[in-house]
Short mmCIF file of C-alpha atoms in Angstrom, two decimals:
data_model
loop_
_atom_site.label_atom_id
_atom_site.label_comp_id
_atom_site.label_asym_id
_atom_site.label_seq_id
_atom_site.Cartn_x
_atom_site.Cartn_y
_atom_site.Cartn_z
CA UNK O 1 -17.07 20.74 8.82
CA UNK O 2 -16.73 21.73 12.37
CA UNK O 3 -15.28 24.55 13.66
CA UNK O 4 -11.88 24.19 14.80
CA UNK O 5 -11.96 25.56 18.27
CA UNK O 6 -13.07 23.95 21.06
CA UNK O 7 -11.96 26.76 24.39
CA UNK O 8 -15.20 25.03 26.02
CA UNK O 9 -13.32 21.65 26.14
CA UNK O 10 -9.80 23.72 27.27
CA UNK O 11 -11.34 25.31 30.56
CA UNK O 12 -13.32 21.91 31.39
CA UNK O 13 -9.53 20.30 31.51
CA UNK O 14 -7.87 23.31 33.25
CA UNK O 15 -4.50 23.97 34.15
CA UNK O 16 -3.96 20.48 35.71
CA UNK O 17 -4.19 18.78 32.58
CA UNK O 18 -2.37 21.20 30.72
CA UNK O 19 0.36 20.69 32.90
CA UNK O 20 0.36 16.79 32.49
CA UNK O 21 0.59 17.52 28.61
CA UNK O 22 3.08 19.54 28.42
CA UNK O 23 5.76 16.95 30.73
CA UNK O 24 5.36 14.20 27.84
CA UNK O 25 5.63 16.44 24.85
CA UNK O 26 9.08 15.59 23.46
CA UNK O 27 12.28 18.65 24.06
CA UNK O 28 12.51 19.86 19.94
CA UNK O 29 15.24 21.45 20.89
CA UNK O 30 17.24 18.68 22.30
CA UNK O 31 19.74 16.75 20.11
CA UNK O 32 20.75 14.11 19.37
CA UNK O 33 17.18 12.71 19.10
CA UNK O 34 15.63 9.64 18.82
CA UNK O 35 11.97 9.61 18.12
CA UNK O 36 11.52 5.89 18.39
CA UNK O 37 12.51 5.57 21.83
CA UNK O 38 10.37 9.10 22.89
CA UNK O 39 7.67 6.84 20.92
CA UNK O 40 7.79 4.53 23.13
CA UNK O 41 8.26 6.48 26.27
CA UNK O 42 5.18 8.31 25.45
CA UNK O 43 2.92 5.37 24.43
CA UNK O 44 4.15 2.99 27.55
CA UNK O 45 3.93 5.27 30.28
CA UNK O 46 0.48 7.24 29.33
CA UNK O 47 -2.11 5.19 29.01
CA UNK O 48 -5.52 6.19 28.39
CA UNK O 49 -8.44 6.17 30.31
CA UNK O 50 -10.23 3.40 28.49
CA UNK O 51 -13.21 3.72 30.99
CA UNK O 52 -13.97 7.11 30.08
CA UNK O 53 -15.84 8.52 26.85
CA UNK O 54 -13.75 9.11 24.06
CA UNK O 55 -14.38 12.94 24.32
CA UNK O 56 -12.94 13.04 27.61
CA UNK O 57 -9.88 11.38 26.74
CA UNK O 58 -9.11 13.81 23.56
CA UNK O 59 -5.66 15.92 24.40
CA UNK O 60 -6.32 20.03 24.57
CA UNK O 61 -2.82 20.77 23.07
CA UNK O 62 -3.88 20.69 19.37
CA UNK O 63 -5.82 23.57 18.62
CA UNK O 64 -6.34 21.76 15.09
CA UNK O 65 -8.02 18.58 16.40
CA UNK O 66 -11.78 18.35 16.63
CA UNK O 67 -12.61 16.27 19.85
CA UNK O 68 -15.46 14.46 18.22
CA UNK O 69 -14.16 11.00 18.38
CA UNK O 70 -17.98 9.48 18.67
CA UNK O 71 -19.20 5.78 17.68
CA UNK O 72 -21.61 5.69 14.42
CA UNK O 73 -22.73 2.40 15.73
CA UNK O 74 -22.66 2.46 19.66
CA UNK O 75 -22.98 -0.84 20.33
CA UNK O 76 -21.89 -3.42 23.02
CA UNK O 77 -20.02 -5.82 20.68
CA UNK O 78 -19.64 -3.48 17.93
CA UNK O 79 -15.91 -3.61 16.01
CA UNK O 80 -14.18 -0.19 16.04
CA UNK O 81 -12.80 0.18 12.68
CA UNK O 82 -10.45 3.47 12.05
CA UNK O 83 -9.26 4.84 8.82
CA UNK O 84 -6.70 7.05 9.23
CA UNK O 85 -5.03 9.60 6.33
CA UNK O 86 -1.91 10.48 6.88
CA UNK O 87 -0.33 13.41 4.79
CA UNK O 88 -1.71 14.70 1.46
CA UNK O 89 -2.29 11.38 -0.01
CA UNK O 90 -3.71 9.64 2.77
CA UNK O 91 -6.04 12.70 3.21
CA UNK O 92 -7.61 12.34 -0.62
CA UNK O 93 -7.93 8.84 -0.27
CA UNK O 94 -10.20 9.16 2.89
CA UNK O 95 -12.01 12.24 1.42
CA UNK O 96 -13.22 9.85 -1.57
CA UNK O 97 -14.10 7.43 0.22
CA UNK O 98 -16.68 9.40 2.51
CA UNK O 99 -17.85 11.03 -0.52
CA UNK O 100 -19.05 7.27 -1.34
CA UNK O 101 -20.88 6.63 1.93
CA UNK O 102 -18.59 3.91 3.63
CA UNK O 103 -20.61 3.43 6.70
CA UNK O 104 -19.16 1.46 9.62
CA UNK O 105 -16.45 3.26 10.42
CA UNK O 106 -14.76 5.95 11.55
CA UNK O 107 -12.63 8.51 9.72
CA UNK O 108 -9.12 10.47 11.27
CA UNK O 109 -7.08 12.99 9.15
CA UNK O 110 -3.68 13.85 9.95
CA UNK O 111 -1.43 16.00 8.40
CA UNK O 112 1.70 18.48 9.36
CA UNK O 113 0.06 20.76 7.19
CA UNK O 114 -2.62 22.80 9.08
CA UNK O 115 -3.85 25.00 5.27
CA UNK O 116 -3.99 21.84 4.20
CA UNK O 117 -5.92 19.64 6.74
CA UNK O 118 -8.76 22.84 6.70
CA UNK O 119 -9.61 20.96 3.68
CA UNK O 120 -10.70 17.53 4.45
CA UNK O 121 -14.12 16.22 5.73
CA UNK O 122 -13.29 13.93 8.20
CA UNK O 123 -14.73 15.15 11.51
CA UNK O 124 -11.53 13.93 13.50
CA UNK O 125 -8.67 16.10 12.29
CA UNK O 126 -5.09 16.42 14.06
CA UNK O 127 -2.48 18.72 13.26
CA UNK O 128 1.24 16.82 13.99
CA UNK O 129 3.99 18.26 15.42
CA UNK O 130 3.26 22.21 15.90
CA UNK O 131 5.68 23.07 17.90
CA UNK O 132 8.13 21.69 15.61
CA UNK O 133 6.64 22.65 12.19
CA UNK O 134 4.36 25.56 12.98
CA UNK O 135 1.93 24.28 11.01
CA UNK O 136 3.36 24.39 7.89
CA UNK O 137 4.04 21.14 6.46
CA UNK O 138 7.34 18.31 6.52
CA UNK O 139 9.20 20.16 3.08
CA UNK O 140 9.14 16.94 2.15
CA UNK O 141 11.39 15.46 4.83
CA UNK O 142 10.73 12.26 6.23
CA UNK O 143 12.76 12.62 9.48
CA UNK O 144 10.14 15.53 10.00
CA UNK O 145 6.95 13.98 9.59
CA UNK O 146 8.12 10.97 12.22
CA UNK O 147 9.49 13.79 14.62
CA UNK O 148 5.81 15.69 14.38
CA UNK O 149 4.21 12.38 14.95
CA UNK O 150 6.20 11.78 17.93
CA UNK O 151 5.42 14.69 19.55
CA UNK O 152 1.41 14.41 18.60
CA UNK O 153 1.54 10.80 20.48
CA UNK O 154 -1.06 11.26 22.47
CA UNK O 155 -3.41 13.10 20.75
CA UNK O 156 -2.69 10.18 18.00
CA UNK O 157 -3.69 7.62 20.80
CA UNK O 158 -6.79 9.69 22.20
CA UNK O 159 -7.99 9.75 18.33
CA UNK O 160 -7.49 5.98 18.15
CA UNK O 161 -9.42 5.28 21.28
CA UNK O 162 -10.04 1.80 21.68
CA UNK O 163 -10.26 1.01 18.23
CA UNK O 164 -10.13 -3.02 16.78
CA UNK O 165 -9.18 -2.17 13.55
CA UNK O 166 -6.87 0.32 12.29
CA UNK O 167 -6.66 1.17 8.66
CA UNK O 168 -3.56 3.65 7.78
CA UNK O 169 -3.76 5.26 3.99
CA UNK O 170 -0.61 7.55 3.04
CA UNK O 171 1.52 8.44 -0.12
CA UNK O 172 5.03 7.18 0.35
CA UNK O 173 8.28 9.63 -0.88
CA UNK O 174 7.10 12.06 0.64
CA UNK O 175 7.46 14.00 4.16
CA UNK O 176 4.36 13.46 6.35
CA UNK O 177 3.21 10.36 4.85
CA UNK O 178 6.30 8.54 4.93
CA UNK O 179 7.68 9.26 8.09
CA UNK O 180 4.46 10.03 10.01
CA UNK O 181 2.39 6.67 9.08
CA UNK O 182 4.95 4.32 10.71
CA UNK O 183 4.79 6.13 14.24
CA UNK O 184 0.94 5.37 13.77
CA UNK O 185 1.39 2.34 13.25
CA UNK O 186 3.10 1.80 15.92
CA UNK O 187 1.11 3.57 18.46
CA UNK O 188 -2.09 1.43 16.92
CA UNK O 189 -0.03 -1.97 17.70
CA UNK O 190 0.36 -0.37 21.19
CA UNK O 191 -3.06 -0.31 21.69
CA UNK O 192 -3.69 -3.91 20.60
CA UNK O 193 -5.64 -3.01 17.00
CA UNK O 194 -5.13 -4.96 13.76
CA UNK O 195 -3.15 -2.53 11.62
CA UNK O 196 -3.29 -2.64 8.09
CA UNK O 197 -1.63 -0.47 5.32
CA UNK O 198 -2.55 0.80 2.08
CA UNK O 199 0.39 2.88 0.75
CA UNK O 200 1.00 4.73 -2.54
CA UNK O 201 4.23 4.59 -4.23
CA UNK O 202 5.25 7.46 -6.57
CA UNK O 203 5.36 7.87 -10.35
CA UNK O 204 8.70 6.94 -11.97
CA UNK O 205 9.03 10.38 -13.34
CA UNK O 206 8.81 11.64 -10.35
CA UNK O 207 12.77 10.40 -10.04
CA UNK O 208 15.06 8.43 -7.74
CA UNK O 209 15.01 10.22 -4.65
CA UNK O 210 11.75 10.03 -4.21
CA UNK O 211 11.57 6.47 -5.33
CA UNK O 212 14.47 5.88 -2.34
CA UNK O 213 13.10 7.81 0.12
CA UNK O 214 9.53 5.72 -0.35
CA UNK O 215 11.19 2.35 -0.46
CA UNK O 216 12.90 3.16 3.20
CA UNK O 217 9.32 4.26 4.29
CA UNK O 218 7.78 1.30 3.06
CA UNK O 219 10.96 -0.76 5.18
CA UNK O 220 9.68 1.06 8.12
CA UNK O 221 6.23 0.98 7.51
CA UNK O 222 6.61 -3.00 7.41
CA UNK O 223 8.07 -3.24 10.50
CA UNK O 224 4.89 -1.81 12.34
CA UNK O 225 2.08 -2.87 10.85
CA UNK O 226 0.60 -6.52 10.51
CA UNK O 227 -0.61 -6.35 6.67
CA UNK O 228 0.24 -3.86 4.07
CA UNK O 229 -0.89 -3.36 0.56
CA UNK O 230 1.10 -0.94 -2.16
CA UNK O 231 -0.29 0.85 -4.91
CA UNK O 232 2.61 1.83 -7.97
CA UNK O 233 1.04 4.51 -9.10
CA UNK O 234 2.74 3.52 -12.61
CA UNK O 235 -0.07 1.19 -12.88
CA UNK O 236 -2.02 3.70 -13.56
CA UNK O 237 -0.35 4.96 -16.86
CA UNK O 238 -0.42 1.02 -17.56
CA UNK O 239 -4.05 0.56 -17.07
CA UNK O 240 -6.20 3.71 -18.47
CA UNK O 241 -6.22 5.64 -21.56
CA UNK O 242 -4.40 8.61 -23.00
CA UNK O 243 -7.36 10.54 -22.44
CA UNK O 244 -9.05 9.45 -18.69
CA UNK O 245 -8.98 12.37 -16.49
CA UNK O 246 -6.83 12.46 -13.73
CA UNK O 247 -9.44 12.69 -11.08
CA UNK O 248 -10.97 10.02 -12.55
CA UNK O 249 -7.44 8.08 -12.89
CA UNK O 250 -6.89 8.91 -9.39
CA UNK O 251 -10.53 7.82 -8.07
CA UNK O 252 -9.69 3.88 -8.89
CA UNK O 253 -6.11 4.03 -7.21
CA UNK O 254 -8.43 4.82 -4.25
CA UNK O 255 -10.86 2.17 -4.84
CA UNK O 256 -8.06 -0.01 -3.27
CA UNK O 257 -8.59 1.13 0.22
CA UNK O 258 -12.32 1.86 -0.26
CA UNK O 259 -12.54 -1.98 -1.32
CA UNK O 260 -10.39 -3.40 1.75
CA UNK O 261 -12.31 -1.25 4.03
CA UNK O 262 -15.85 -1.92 2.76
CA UNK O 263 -15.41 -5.06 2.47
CA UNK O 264 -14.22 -6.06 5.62
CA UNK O 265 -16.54 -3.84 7.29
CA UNK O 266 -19.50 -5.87 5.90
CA UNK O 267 -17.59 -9.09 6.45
CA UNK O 268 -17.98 -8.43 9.91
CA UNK O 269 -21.23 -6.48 10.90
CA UNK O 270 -23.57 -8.33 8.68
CA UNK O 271 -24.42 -11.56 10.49
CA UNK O 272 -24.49 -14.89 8.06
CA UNK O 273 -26.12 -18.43 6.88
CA UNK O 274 -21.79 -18.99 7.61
CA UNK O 275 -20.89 -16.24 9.67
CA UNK O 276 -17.19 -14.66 9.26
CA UNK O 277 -16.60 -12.49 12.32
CA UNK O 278 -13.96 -10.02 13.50
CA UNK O 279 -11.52 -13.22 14.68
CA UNK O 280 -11.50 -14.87 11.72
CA UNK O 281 -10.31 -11.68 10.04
CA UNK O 282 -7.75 -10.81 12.70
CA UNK O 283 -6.47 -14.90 12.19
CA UNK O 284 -6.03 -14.26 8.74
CA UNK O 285 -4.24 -10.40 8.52
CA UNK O 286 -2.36 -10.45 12.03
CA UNK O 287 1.29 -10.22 11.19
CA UNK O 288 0.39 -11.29 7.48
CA UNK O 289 2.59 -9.10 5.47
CA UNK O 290 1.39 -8.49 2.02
CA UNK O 291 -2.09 -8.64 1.64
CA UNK O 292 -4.81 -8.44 -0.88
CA UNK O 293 -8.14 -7.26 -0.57
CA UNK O 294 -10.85 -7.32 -3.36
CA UNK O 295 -14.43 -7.30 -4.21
CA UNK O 296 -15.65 -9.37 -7.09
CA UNK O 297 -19.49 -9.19 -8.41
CA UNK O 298 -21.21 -11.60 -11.14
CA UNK O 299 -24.48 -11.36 -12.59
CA UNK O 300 -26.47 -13.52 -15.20
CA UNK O 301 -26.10 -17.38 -15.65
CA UNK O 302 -22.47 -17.25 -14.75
CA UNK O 303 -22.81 -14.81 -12.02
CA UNK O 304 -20.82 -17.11 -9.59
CA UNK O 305 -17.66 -17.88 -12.34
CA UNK O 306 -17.90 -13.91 -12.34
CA UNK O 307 -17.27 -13.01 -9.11
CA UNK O 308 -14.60 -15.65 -8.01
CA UNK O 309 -12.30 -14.58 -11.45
CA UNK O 310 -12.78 -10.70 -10.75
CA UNK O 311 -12.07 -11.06 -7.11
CA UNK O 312 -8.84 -13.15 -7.64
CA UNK O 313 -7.47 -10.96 -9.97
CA UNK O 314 -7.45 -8.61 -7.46
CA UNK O 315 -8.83 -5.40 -9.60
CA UNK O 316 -7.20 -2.75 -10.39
CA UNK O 317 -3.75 -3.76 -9.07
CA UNK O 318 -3.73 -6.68 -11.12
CA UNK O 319 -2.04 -8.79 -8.74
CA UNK O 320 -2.57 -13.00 -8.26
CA UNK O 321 -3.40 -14.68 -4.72
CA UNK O 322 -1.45 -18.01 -5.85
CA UNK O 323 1.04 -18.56 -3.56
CA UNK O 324 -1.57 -16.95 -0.83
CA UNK O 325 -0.88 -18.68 3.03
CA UNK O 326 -4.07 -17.66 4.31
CA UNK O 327 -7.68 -16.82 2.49
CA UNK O 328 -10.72 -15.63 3.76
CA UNK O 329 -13.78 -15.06 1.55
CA UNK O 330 -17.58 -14.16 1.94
CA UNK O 331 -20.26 -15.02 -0.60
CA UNK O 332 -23.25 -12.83 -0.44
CA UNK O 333 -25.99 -13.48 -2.91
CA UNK O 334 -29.76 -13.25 -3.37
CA UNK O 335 -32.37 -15.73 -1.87
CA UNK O 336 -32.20 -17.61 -5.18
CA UNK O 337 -27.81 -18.60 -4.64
CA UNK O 338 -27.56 -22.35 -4.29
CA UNK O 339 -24.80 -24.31 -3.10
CA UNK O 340 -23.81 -24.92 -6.72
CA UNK O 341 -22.42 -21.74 -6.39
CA UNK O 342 -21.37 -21.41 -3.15
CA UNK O 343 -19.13 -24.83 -4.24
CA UNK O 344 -18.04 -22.98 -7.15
CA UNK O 345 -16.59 -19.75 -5.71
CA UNK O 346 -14.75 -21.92 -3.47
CA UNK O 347 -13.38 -24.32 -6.29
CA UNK O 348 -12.02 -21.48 -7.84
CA UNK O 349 -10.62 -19.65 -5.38
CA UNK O 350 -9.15 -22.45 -3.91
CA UNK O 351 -6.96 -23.73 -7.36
CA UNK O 352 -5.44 -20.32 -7.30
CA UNK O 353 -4.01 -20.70 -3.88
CA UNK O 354 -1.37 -22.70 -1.40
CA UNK O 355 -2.78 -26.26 -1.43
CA UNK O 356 -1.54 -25.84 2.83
CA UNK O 357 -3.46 -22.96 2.75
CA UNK O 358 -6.00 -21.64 5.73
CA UNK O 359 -8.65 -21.25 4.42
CA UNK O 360 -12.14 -19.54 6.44
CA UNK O 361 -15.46 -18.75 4.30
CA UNK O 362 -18.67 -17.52 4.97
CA UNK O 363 -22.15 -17.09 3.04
CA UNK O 364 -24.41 -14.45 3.69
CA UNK O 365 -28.16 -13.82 2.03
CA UNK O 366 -28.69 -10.54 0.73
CA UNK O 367 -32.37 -10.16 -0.45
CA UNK O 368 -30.89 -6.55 -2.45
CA UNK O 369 -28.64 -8.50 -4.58
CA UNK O 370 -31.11 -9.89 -6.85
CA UNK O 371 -29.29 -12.15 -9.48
CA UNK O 372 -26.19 -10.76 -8.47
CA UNK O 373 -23.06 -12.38 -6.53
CA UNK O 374 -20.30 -10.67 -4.59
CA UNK O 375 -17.07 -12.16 -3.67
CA UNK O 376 -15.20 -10.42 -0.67
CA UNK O 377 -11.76 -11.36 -0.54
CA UNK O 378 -8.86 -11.67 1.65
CA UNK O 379 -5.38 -13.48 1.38
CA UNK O 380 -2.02 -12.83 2.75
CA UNK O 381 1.29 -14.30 3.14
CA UNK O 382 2.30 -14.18 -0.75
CA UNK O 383 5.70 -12.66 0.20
CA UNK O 384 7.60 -14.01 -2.99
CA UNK O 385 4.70 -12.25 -4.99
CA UNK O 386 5.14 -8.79 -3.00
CA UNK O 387 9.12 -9.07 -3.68
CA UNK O 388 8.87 -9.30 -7.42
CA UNK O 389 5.93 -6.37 -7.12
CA UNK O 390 7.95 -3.89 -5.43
CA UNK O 391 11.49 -4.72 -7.44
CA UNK O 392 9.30 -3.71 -10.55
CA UNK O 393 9.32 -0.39 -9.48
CA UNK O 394 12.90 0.04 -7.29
CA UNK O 395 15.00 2.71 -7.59
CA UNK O 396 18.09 0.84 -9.84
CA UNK O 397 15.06 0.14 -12.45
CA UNK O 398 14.24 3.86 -13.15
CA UNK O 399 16.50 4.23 -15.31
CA UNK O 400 16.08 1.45 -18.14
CA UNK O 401 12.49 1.47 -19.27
CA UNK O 402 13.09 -1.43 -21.18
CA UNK O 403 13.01 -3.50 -18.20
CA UNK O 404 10.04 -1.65 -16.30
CA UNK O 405 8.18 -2.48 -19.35
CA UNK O 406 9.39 -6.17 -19.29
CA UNK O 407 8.59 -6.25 -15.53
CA UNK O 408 4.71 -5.60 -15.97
CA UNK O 409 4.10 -7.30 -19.46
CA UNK O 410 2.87 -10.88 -19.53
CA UNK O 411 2.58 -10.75 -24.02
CA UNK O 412 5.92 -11.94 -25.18
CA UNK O 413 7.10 -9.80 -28.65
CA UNK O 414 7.57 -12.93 -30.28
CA UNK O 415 4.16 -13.07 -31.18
CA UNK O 416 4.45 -11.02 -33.77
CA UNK O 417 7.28 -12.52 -35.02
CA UNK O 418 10.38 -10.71 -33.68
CA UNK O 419 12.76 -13.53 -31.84
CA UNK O 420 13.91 -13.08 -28.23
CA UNK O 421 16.56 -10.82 -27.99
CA UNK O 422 19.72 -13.04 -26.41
CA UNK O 423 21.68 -11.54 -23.29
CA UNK O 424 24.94 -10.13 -24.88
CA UNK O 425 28.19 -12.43 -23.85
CA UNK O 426 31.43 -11.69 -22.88
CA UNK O 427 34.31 -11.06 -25.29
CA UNK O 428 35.90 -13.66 -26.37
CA UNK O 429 39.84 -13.24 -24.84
CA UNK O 430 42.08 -13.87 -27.98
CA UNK O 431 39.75 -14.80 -30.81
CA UNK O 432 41.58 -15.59 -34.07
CA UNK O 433 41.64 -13.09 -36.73
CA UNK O 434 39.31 -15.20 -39.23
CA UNK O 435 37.07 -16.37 -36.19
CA UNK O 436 33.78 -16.26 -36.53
CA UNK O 437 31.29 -14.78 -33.64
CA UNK O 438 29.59 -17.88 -32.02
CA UNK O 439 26.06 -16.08 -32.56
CA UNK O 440 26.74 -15.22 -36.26
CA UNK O 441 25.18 -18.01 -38.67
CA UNK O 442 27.56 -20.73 -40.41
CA UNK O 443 26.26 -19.88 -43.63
CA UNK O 444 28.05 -16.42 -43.80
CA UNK O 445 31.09 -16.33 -45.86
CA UNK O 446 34.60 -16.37 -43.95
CA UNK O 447 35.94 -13.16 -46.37
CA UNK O 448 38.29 -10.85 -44.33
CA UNK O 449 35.86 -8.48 -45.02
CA UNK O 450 33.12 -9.95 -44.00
CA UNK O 451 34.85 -10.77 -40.39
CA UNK O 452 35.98 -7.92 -39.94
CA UNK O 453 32.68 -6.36 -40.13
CA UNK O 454 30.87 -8.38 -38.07
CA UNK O 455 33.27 -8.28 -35.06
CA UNK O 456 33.86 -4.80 -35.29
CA UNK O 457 29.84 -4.41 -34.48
CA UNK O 458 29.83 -7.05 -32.06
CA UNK O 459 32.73 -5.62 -30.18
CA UNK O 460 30.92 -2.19 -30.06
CA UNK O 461 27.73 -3.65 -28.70
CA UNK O 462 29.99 -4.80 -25.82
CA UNK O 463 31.44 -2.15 -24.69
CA UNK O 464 28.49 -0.64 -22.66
CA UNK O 465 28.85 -3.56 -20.24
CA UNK O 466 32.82 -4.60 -20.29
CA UNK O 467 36.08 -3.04 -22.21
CA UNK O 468 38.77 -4.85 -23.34
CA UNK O 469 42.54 -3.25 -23.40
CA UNK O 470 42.56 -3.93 -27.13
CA UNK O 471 39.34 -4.21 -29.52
CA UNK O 472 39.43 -7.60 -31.82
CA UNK O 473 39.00 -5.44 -34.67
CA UNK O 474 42.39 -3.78 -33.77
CA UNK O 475 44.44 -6.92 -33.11
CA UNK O 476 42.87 -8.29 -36.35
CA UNK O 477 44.43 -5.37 -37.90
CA UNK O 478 47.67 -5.49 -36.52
CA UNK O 479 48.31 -9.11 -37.45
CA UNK O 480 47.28 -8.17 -40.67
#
């Protein structure tokens, strides 16, 4: 990890520059505020100097940010792709994913919480807002983490540089991540980069407010990025066993954006038989919406049935392309893939999707991938498919698990025999005293007793959705 300070780089700049920084840094102390329009004073009127290395143009007014913005792959027509953690969540997910080697990009953590952001190993570190939070973290307050954001514009911009391809990773419900990521966004779009966002949302137990405050930072997060991809972090109670480990548990969730990112990354700096380069992906993703990336690998006789399935069903958050506008795949295989294959993979794929769709594919011959196929995949624009995902987790659903369970299970209970459970109907408005429920068999007897009995119960069950002034069972009585 390198050392946070950096009074070399501070007397280079000198007082001139300081100067300069400190007329666009935002009044805190001035209300009302709005940080959306000191967003966009900041980003329109400060542009960087694009001809200058990416050193120079790294802000000196964040002790907490390393100035090491530098190119792994300094090439002419190389693609610039960023991932950027923002908050807590953001930060883990990027920490796992250098821990697995992800080469071809370049890693930025951000966080209000300067303890906190000690911790991660990404070389580019910025600590948001210290004037207005000292350092010490959002509480958990959304208005916060867009407010520190603001005020770190620039030194979010410097960080940036002139990157292609922006990928922003955060936890939603909670302060940093939730209000911070959508001023990223923003300032990414600014810049002209393809922004795409892989958010968390929270447990269920972790209550409503939480759940609220995530589904207005998801709103907002939508509004400024071109593709976005959410991860209910139910799904992983769903998906593993009692016993997996949480770190484990935690490690796939992450897999998400180490897929999307590694996978595009390849897409685009490993030349093809059909190449697939950085236009194709920014024709598909640009102002896509919901998005899904996945990997999908085969081996054996059916290697290329294997690949194409896993890929569509889109891992570990187990959701569908059909419906998908736009598709982009890759194929990568071994010397010995034929165009059997090739033809397969795209069969496949291509059932599960918009017959109208756009569809762009490339093959690519990998000579390490003996007997083995990989599928990269891309789609976007399945916007009825994101609705239903994200109303299986709102806010008015937390408190029935009966229908969270019914939202996410495909196996219908009458297969073991039990029938559908009918929705319950209205009360009848003056049933006769001998009627008979509609839903009650003809074979039961008509005895008083008997009718009595059975609307009594079925006027009880009713009562948790409407009253009546006067229970049938009552008037029943009373004519009696």
């Amino acid at each position: 990890m390198q050392p946070f300070s950096h009074d070399a780089l501070k007397h280079d700049r000198g007082a001139d520059r300081q100067g300069k920084a400190a007329r666009i840094k935002p009044d805190v102390h001035a209300e009302p505020m709005n940080p959306h329009a000191e967003l966009q004073s900041v980003v329109n009127n400060e542009k960087p100097n694009t001809h200058a290395p990416q050193t120079q143009r790294q802000t000196d007014a964040n002790p907490l940010s390393v100035p090491s913005f530098t190119d792994p792959f300094p090439t002419e027509h190389h693609v610039d792709i960023v991932v950027v953690g923002v908050g807590g969540g953001g930060m883990n997910a990027i920490n796992r994913m250098m821990d697995a080697h992800v080469r071809g990009v370049r890693f930025v953590a951000m966080n209000t919480d300067a303890q906190v952001l000690a911790l991660t190993q990404a070389p580019d570190r910025i600590c948001l807002g210290q004037q207005h939070t000292k350092g010490l973290g959002a509480g958990g307050n959304a208005a916060v983490g867009m407010r520190a954001a603001t005020e770190s514009a620039n030194e979010i911009r410097a960080a940036l540089g002139n990157a292609d391809l922006v990928f922003i990773a955060a936890g939603m419900g909670g302060g940093t991540g939730t209000g911070a990521a959508p001023v990223v966004a923003s300032i990414a779009r600014k810049i002209g980069a393809l922004t795409v966002g892989i958010v968390t949302l929270p447990f269920t137990f972790e209550g409503t407010r939480r759940r609220r405050i995530a589904q207005q930072g998801l709103a907002d997060l939508s509004s400024e990025i071109d593709a976005l991809i959410t991860v209910p972090n139910d799904r992983l109670l769903s998906t593993f066993a009692r016993d997996q480990k949480l770190t484990e548990a935690f490690k796939v969730a992450d897999d998400v954006l180490k897929q999307g990112v590694q996978g595009i990354a390849e897409v685009i700096n490993v030349p093809g038989m059909v190449n697939v380069d950085f236009a194709d992906v920014r024709s598909v993703l640009r102002e896509a919406g919901t998005a899904l990336m996945s990997i999908g690998q085969g081996e054996g006789r059916n290697r290329a049935q294997q690949a194409a399935e896993s890929a569509i069903a889109g891992g570990f958050l187990n959701v569908t392309i059909r419906g998908a506008k736009r598709v982009l795949f890759n194929i990568s295989g071994g010397e010995d893939m034929t165009l059997y294959e090739i033809n397969e993979v795209a069969e496949r794929i291509g059932s599960a999707i918009d017959e109208a769709a756009d569809i762009i594919f490339g093959a690519v011959i990998d000579p390490a991938l003996q007997d083995t196929i990989r599928v990269t995949l891309i789609a976007a624009g399945m916007e009825e498919l994101h609705a239903s995902r994200i109303e299986a987790v709102r806010p008015d659903q937390l408190q029935s698990p009966m229908r969270i369970s019914q939202s996410f299970s495909f196996d219908s209970p009458t297969a073991k025999g039990r029938q559908p459970v009918p929705p319950p109907r209205p009360a009848p408005v003056a049933p006769p005293p001998t009627q008979m429920p509609p839903s009650l068999p003809n074979s039961y007897p008509r005895s008083p007793e008997r009718s009595q009995n059975s609307e009594a119960g079925k006027e009880r069950s009713q009562q948790a959705e409407k009253q009546p002034e006067t229970p049938a069972f009552l008037r029943w009585r009373k004519e009696r």
